[in-house]
XYZ file of N, CA, C and O in Angstrom:
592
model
N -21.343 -8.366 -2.795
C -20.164 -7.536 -2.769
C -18.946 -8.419 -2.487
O -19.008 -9.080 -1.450
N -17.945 -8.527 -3.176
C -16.347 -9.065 -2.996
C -15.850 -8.517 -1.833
O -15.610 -7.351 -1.517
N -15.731 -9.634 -1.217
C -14.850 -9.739 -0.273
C -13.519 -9.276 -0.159
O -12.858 -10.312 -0.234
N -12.657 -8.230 -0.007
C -11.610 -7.364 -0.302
C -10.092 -8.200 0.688
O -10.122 -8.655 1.832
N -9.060 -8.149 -0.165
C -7.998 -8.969 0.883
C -7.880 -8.226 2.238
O -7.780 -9.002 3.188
N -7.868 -7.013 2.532
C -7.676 -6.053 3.234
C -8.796 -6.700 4.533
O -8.574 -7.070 5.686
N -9.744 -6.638 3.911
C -11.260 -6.774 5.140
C -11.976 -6.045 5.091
O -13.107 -6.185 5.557
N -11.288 -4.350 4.131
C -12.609 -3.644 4.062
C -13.707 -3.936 3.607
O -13.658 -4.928 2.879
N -15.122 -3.297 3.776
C -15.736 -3.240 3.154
C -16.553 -1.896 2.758
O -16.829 -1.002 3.559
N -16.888 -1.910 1.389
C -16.716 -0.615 0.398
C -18.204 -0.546 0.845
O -19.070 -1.350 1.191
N -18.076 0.938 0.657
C -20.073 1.591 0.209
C -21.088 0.612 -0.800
O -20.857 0.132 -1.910
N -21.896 0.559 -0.217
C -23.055 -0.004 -1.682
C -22.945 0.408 -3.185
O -23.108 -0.265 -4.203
N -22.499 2.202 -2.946
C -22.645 2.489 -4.263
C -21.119 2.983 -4.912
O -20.632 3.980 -5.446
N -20.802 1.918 -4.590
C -18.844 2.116 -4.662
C -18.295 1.071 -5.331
O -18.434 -0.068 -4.884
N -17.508 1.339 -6.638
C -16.718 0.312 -7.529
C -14.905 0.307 -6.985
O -14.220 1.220 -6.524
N -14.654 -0.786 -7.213
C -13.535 -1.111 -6.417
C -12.505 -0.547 -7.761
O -13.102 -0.718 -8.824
N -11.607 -0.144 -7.884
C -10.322 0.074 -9.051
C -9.148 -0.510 -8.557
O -8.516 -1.065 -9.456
N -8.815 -0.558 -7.846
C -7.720 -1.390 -7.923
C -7.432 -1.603 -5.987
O -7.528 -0.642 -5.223
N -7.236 -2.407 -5.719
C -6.418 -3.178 -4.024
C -5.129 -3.522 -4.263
O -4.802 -4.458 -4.991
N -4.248 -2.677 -3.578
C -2.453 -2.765 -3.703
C -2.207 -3.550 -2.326
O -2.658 -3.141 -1.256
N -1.733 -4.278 -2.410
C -0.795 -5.102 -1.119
C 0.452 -4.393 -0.931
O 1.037 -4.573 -1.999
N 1.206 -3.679 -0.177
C 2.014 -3.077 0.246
C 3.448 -4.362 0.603
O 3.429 -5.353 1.332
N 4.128 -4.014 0.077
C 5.511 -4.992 0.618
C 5.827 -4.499 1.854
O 6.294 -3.361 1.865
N 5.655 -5.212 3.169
C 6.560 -4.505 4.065
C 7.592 -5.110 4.765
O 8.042 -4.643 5.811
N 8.089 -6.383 4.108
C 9.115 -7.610 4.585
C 10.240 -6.962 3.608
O 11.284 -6.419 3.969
N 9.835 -7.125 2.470
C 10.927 -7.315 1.549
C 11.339 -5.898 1.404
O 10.471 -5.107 1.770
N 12.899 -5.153 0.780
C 13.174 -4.152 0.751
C 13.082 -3.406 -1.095
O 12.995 -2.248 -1.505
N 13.138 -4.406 -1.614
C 12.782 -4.496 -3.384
C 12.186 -5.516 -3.986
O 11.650 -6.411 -3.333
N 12.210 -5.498 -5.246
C 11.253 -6.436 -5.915
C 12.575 -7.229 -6.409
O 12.326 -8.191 -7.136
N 13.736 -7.019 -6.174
C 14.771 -7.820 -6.088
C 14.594 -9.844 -5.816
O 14.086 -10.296 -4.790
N 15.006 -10.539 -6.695
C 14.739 -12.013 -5.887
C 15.444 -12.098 -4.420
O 14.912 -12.810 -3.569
N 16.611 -11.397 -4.122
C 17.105 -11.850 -2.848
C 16.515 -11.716 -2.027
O 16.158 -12.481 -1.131
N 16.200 -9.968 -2.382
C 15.637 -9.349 -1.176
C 14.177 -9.420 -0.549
O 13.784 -9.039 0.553
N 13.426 -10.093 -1.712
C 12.107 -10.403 -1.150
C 12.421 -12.255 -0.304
O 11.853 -12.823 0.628
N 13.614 -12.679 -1.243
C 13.596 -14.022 -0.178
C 14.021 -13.788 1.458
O 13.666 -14.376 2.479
N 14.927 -12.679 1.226
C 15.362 -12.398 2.825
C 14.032 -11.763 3.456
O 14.060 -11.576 4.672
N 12.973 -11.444 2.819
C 12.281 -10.902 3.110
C 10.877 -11.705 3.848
O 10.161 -11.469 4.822
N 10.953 -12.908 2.651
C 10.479 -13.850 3.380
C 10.808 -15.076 4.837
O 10.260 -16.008 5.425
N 12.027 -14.302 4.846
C 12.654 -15.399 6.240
C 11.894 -14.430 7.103
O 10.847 -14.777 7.649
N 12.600 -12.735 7.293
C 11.827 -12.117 8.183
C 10.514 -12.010 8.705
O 10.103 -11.563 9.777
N 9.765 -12.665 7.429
C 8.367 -12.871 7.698
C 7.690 -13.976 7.934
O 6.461 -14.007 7.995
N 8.463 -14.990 8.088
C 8.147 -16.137 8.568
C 8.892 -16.224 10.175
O 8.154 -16.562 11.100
N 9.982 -15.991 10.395
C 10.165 -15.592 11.842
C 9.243 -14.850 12.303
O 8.707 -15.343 13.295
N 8.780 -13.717 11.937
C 8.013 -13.073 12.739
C 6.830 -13.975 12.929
O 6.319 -14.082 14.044
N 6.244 -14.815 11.590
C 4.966 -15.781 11.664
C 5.304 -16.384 13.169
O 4.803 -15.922 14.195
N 6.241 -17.498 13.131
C 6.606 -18.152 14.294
C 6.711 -17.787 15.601
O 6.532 -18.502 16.588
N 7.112 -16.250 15.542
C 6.712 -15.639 16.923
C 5.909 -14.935 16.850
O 6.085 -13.953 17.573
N 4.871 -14.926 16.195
C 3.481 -14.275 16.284
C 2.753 -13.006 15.874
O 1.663 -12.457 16.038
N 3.662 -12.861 15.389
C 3.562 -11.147 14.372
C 3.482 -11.541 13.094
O 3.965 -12.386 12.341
N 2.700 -10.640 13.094
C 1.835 -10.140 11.575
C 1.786 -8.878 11.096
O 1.248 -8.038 11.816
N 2.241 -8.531 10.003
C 1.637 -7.195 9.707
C 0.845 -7.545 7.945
O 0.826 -8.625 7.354
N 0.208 -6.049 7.433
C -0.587 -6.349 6.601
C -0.707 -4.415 6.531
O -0.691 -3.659 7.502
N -0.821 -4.038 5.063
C -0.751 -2.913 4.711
C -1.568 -3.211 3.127
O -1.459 -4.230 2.446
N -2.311 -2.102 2.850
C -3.236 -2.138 1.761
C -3.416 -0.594 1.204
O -3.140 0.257 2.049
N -3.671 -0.294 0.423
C -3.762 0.619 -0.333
C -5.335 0.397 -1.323
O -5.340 -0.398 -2.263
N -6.436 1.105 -0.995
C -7.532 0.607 -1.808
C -7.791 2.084 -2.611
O -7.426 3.199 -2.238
N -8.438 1.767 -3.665
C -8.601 2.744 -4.207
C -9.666 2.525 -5.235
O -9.372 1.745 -6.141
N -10.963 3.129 -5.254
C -12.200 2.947 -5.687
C -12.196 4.366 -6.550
O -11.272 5.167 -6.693
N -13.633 4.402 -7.109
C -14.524 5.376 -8.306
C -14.565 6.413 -7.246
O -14.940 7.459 -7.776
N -14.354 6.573 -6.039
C -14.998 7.701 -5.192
C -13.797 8.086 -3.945
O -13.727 9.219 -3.470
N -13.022 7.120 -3.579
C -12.089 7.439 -2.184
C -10.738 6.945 -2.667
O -10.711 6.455 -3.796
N -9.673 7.004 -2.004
C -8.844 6.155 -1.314
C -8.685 6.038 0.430
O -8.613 6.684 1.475
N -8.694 4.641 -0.188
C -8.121 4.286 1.748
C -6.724 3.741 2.316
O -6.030 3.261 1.420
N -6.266 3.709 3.327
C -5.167 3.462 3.504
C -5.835 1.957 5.169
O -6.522 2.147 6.173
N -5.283 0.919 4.722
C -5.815 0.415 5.927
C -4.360 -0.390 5.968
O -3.584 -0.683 5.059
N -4.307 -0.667 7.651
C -2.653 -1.611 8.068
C -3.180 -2.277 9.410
O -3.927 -1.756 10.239
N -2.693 -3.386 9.433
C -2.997 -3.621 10.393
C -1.657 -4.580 11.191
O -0.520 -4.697 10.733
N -2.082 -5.079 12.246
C -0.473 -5.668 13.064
C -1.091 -7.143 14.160
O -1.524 -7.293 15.303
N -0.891 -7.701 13.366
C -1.705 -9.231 14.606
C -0.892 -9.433 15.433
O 0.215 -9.236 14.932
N -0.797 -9.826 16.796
C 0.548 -10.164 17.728
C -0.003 -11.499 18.021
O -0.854 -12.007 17.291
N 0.459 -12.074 19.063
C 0.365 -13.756 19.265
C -0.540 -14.395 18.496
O -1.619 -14.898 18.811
N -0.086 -14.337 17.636
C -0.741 -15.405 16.353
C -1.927 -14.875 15.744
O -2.096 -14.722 14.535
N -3.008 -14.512 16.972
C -4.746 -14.313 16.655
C -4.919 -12.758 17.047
O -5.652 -12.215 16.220
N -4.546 -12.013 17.891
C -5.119 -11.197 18.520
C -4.455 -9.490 17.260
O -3.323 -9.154 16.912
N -5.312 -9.114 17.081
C -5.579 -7.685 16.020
C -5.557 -6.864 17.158
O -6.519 -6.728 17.913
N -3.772 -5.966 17.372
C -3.518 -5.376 17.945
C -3.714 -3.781 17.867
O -4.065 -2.886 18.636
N -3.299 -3.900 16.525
C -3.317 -2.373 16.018
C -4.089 -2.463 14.238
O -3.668 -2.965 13.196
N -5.224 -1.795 14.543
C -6.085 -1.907 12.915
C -6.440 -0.423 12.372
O -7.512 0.125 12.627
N -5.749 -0.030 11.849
C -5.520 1.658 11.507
C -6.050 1.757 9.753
O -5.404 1.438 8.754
N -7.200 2.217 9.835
C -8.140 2.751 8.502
C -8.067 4.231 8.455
O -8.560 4.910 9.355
N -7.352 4.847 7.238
C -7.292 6.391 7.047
C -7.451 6.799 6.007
O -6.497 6.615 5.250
N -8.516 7.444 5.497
C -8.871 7.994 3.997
C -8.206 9.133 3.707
O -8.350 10.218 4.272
N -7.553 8.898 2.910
C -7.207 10.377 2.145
C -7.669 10.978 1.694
O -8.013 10.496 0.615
N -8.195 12.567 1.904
C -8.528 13.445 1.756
C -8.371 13.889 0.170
O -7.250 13.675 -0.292
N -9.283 14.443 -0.673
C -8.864 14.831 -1.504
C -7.687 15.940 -1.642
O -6.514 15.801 -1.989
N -8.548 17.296 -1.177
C -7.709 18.036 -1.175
C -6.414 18.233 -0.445
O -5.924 19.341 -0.228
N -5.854 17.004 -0.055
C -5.250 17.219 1.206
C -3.844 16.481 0.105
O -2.654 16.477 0.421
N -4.430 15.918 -1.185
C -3.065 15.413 -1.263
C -2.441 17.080 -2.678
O -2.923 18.108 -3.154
N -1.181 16.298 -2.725
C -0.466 17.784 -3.047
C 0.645 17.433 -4.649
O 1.182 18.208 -5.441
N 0.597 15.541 -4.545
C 1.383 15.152 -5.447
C 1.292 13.561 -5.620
O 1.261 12.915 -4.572
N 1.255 13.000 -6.596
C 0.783 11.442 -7.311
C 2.023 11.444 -7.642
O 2.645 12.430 -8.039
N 2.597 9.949 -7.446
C 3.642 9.517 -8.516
C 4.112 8.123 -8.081
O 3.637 7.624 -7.060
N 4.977 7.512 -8.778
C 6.026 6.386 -8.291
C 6.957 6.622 -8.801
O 7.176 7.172 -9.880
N 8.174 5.846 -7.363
C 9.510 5.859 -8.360
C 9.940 4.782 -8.397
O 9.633 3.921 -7.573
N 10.768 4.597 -9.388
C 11.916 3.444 -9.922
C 13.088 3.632 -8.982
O 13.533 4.766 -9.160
N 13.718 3.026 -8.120
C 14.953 3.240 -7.366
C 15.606 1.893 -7.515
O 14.911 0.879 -7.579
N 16.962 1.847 -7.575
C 17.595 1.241 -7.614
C 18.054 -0.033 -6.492
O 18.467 0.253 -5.368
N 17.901 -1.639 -7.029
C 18.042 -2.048 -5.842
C 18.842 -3.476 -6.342
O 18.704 -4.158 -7.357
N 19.841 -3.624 -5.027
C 20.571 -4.931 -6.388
C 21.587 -4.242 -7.541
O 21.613 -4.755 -8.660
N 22.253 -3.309 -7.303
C 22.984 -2.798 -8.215
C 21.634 -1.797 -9.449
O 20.698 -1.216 -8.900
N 21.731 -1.768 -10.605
C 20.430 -1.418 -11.220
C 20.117 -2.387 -11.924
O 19.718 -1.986 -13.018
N 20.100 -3.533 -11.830
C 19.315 -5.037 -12.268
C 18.272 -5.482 -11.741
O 17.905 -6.569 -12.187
N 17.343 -4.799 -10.539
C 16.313 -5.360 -10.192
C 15.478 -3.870 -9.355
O 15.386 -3.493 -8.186
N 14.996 -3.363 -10.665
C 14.616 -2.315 -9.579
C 13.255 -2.009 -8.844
O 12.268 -2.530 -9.364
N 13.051 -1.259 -7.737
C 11.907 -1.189 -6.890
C 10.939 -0.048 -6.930
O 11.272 1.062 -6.515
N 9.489 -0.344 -7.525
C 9.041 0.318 -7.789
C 8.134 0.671 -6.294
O 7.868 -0.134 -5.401
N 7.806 1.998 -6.356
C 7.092 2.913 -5.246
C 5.983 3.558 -5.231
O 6.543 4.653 -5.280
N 5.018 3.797 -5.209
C 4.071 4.028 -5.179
C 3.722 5.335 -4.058
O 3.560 4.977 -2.891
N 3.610 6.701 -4.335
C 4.083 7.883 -3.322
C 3.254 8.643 -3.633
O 2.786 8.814 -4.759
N 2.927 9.309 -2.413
C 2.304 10.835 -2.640
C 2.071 11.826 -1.269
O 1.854 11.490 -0.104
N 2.160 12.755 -1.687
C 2.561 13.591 -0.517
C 1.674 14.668 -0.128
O 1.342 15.278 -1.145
N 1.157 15.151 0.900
C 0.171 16.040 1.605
C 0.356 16.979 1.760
O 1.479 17.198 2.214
N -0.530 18.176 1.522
C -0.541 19.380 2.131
C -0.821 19.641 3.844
O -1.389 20.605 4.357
N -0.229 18.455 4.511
C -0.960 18.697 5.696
C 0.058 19.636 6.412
O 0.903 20.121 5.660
N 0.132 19.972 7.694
C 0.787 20.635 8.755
C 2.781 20.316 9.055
O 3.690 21.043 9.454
N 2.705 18.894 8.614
C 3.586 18.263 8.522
C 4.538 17.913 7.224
O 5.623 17.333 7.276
N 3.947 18.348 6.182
C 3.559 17.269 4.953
C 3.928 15.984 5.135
O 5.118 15.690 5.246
N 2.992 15.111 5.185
C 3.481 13.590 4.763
C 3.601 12.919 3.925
O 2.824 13.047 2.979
N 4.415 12.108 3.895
C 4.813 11.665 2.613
C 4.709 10.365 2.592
O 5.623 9.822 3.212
N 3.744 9.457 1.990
C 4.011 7.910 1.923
C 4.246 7.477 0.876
O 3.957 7.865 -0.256
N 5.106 6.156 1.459
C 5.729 5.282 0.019
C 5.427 4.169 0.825
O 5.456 3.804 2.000
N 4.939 3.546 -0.998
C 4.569 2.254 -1.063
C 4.906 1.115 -1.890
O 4.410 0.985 -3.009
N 5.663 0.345 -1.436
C 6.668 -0.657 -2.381
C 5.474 -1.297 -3.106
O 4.512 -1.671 -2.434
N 5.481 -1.416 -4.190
C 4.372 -2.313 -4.655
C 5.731 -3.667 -5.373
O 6.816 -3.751 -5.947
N 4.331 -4.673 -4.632
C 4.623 -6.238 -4.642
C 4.992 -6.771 -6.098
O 4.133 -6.958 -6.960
N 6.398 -7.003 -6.294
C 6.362 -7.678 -7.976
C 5.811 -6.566 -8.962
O 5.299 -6.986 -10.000
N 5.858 -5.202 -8.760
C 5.517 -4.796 -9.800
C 6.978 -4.360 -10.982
O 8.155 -4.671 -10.797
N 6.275 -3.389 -12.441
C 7.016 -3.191 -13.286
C 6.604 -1.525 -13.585
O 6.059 -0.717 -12.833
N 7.008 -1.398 -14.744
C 6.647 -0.329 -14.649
C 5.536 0.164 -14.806
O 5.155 1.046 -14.037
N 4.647 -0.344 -15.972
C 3.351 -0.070 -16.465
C 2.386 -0.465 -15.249
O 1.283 0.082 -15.286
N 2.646 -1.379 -14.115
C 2.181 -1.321 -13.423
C 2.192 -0.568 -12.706
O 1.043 -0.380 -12.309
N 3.246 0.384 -11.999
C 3.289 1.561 -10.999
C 2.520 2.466 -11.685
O 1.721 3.160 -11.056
N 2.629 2.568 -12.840
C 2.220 3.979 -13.955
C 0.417 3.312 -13.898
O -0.665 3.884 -14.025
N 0.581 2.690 -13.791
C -1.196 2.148 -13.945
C -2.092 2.729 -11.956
O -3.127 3.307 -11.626
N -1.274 2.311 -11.443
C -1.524 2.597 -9.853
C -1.461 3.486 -9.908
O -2.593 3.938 -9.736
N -0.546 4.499 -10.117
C -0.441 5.949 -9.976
C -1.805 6.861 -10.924
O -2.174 7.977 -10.561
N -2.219 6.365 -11.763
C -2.747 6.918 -12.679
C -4.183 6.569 -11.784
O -4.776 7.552 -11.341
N -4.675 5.406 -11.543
C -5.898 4.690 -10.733
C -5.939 5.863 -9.201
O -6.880 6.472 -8.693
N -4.841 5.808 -8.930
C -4.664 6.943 -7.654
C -5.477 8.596 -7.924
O -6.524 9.035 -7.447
N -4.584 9.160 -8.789
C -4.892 10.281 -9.407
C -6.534 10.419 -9.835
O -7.288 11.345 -9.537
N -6.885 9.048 -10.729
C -8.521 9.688 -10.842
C -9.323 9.308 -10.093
O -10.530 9.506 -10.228
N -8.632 8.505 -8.881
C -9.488 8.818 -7.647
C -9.690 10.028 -7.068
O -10.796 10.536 -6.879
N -8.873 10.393 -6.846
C -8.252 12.147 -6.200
C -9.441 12.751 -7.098
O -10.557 12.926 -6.609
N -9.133 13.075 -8.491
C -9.303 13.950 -8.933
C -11.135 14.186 -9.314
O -11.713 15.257 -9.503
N -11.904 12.335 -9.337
C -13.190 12.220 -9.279
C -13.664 12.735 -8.036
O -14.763 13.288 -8.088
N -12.998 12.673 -6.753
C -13.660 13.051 -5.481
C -13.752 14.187 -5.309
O -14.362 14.602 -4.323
N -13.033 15.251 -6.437
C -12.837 16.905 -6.149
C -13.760 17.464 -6.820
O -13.874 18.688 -6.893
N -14.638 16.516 -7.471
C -15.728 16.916 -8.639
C -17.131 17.166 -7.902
O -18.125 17.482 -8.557
């Protein structure tokens, strides 16, 4: 079984579809803003913070795993949460504008029927469009295989 960037590891009888790395330095897929993005994340390297956000999504689940390293080594906060099938309420990404409209940031979203509704967005890393539309779509027949 492949070793997943995240650390999960999947069921025996579970095919992987796609592992999203979540941007959480940079504010777009903008060149500036992922370079400013990379200072912030190398300061934080230097003083000992880490973060790490993943989005997995297999033939059978999605998972949501994040995690937060503090002084260099120590795994402070490691938060694994599956989404529910029926619990989600809406698939999509958006295109938003970033950099004037010359570099725009694609999102990766979907929102819950829960108590609260929640709503997460997920910058995806360097993507375009066919790529969000490909994630979103990989999302959806996850959802929609697990309701079967």
């Amino acid at each position: 079984m492949a070793e997943l960037a995240s650390g999960f590891i999947l069921a025996e009888d579970e095919k992987l579809v796609m592992e999203i790395e979540a941007e959480l330095w940079a504010t777009s897929s903008n060149p500036i803003a992922r370079i400013l993005g990379e200072i912030r994340k190398v300061i934080a390297m230097i003083l000992g913070f880490r973060r790490k956000g993943f989005l997995i999504i297999t033939d059978k689940r999605v998972i949501e795993v994040s995690t937060l390293i503090s002084f260099w080594c120590i795994t402070t906060i490691r938060q694994v949460k599956y989404v529910p099938p029926n619990a989600v309420n809406e698939i999509g990404y958006l295109r938003l504008p970033a950099c004037g409209c010359f570099c725009p940031a694609y999102h990766l979203y979907y929102r819950t029927t829960s108590l609260f509704g929640q709503h997460n967005d997920i910058l995806l890393k360097g993507a375009d469009e066919p790529e969000a539309l490909k994630a979103a779509n990989a999302f959806y027949t996850a959802i929609a295989n697990a309701m079967t």
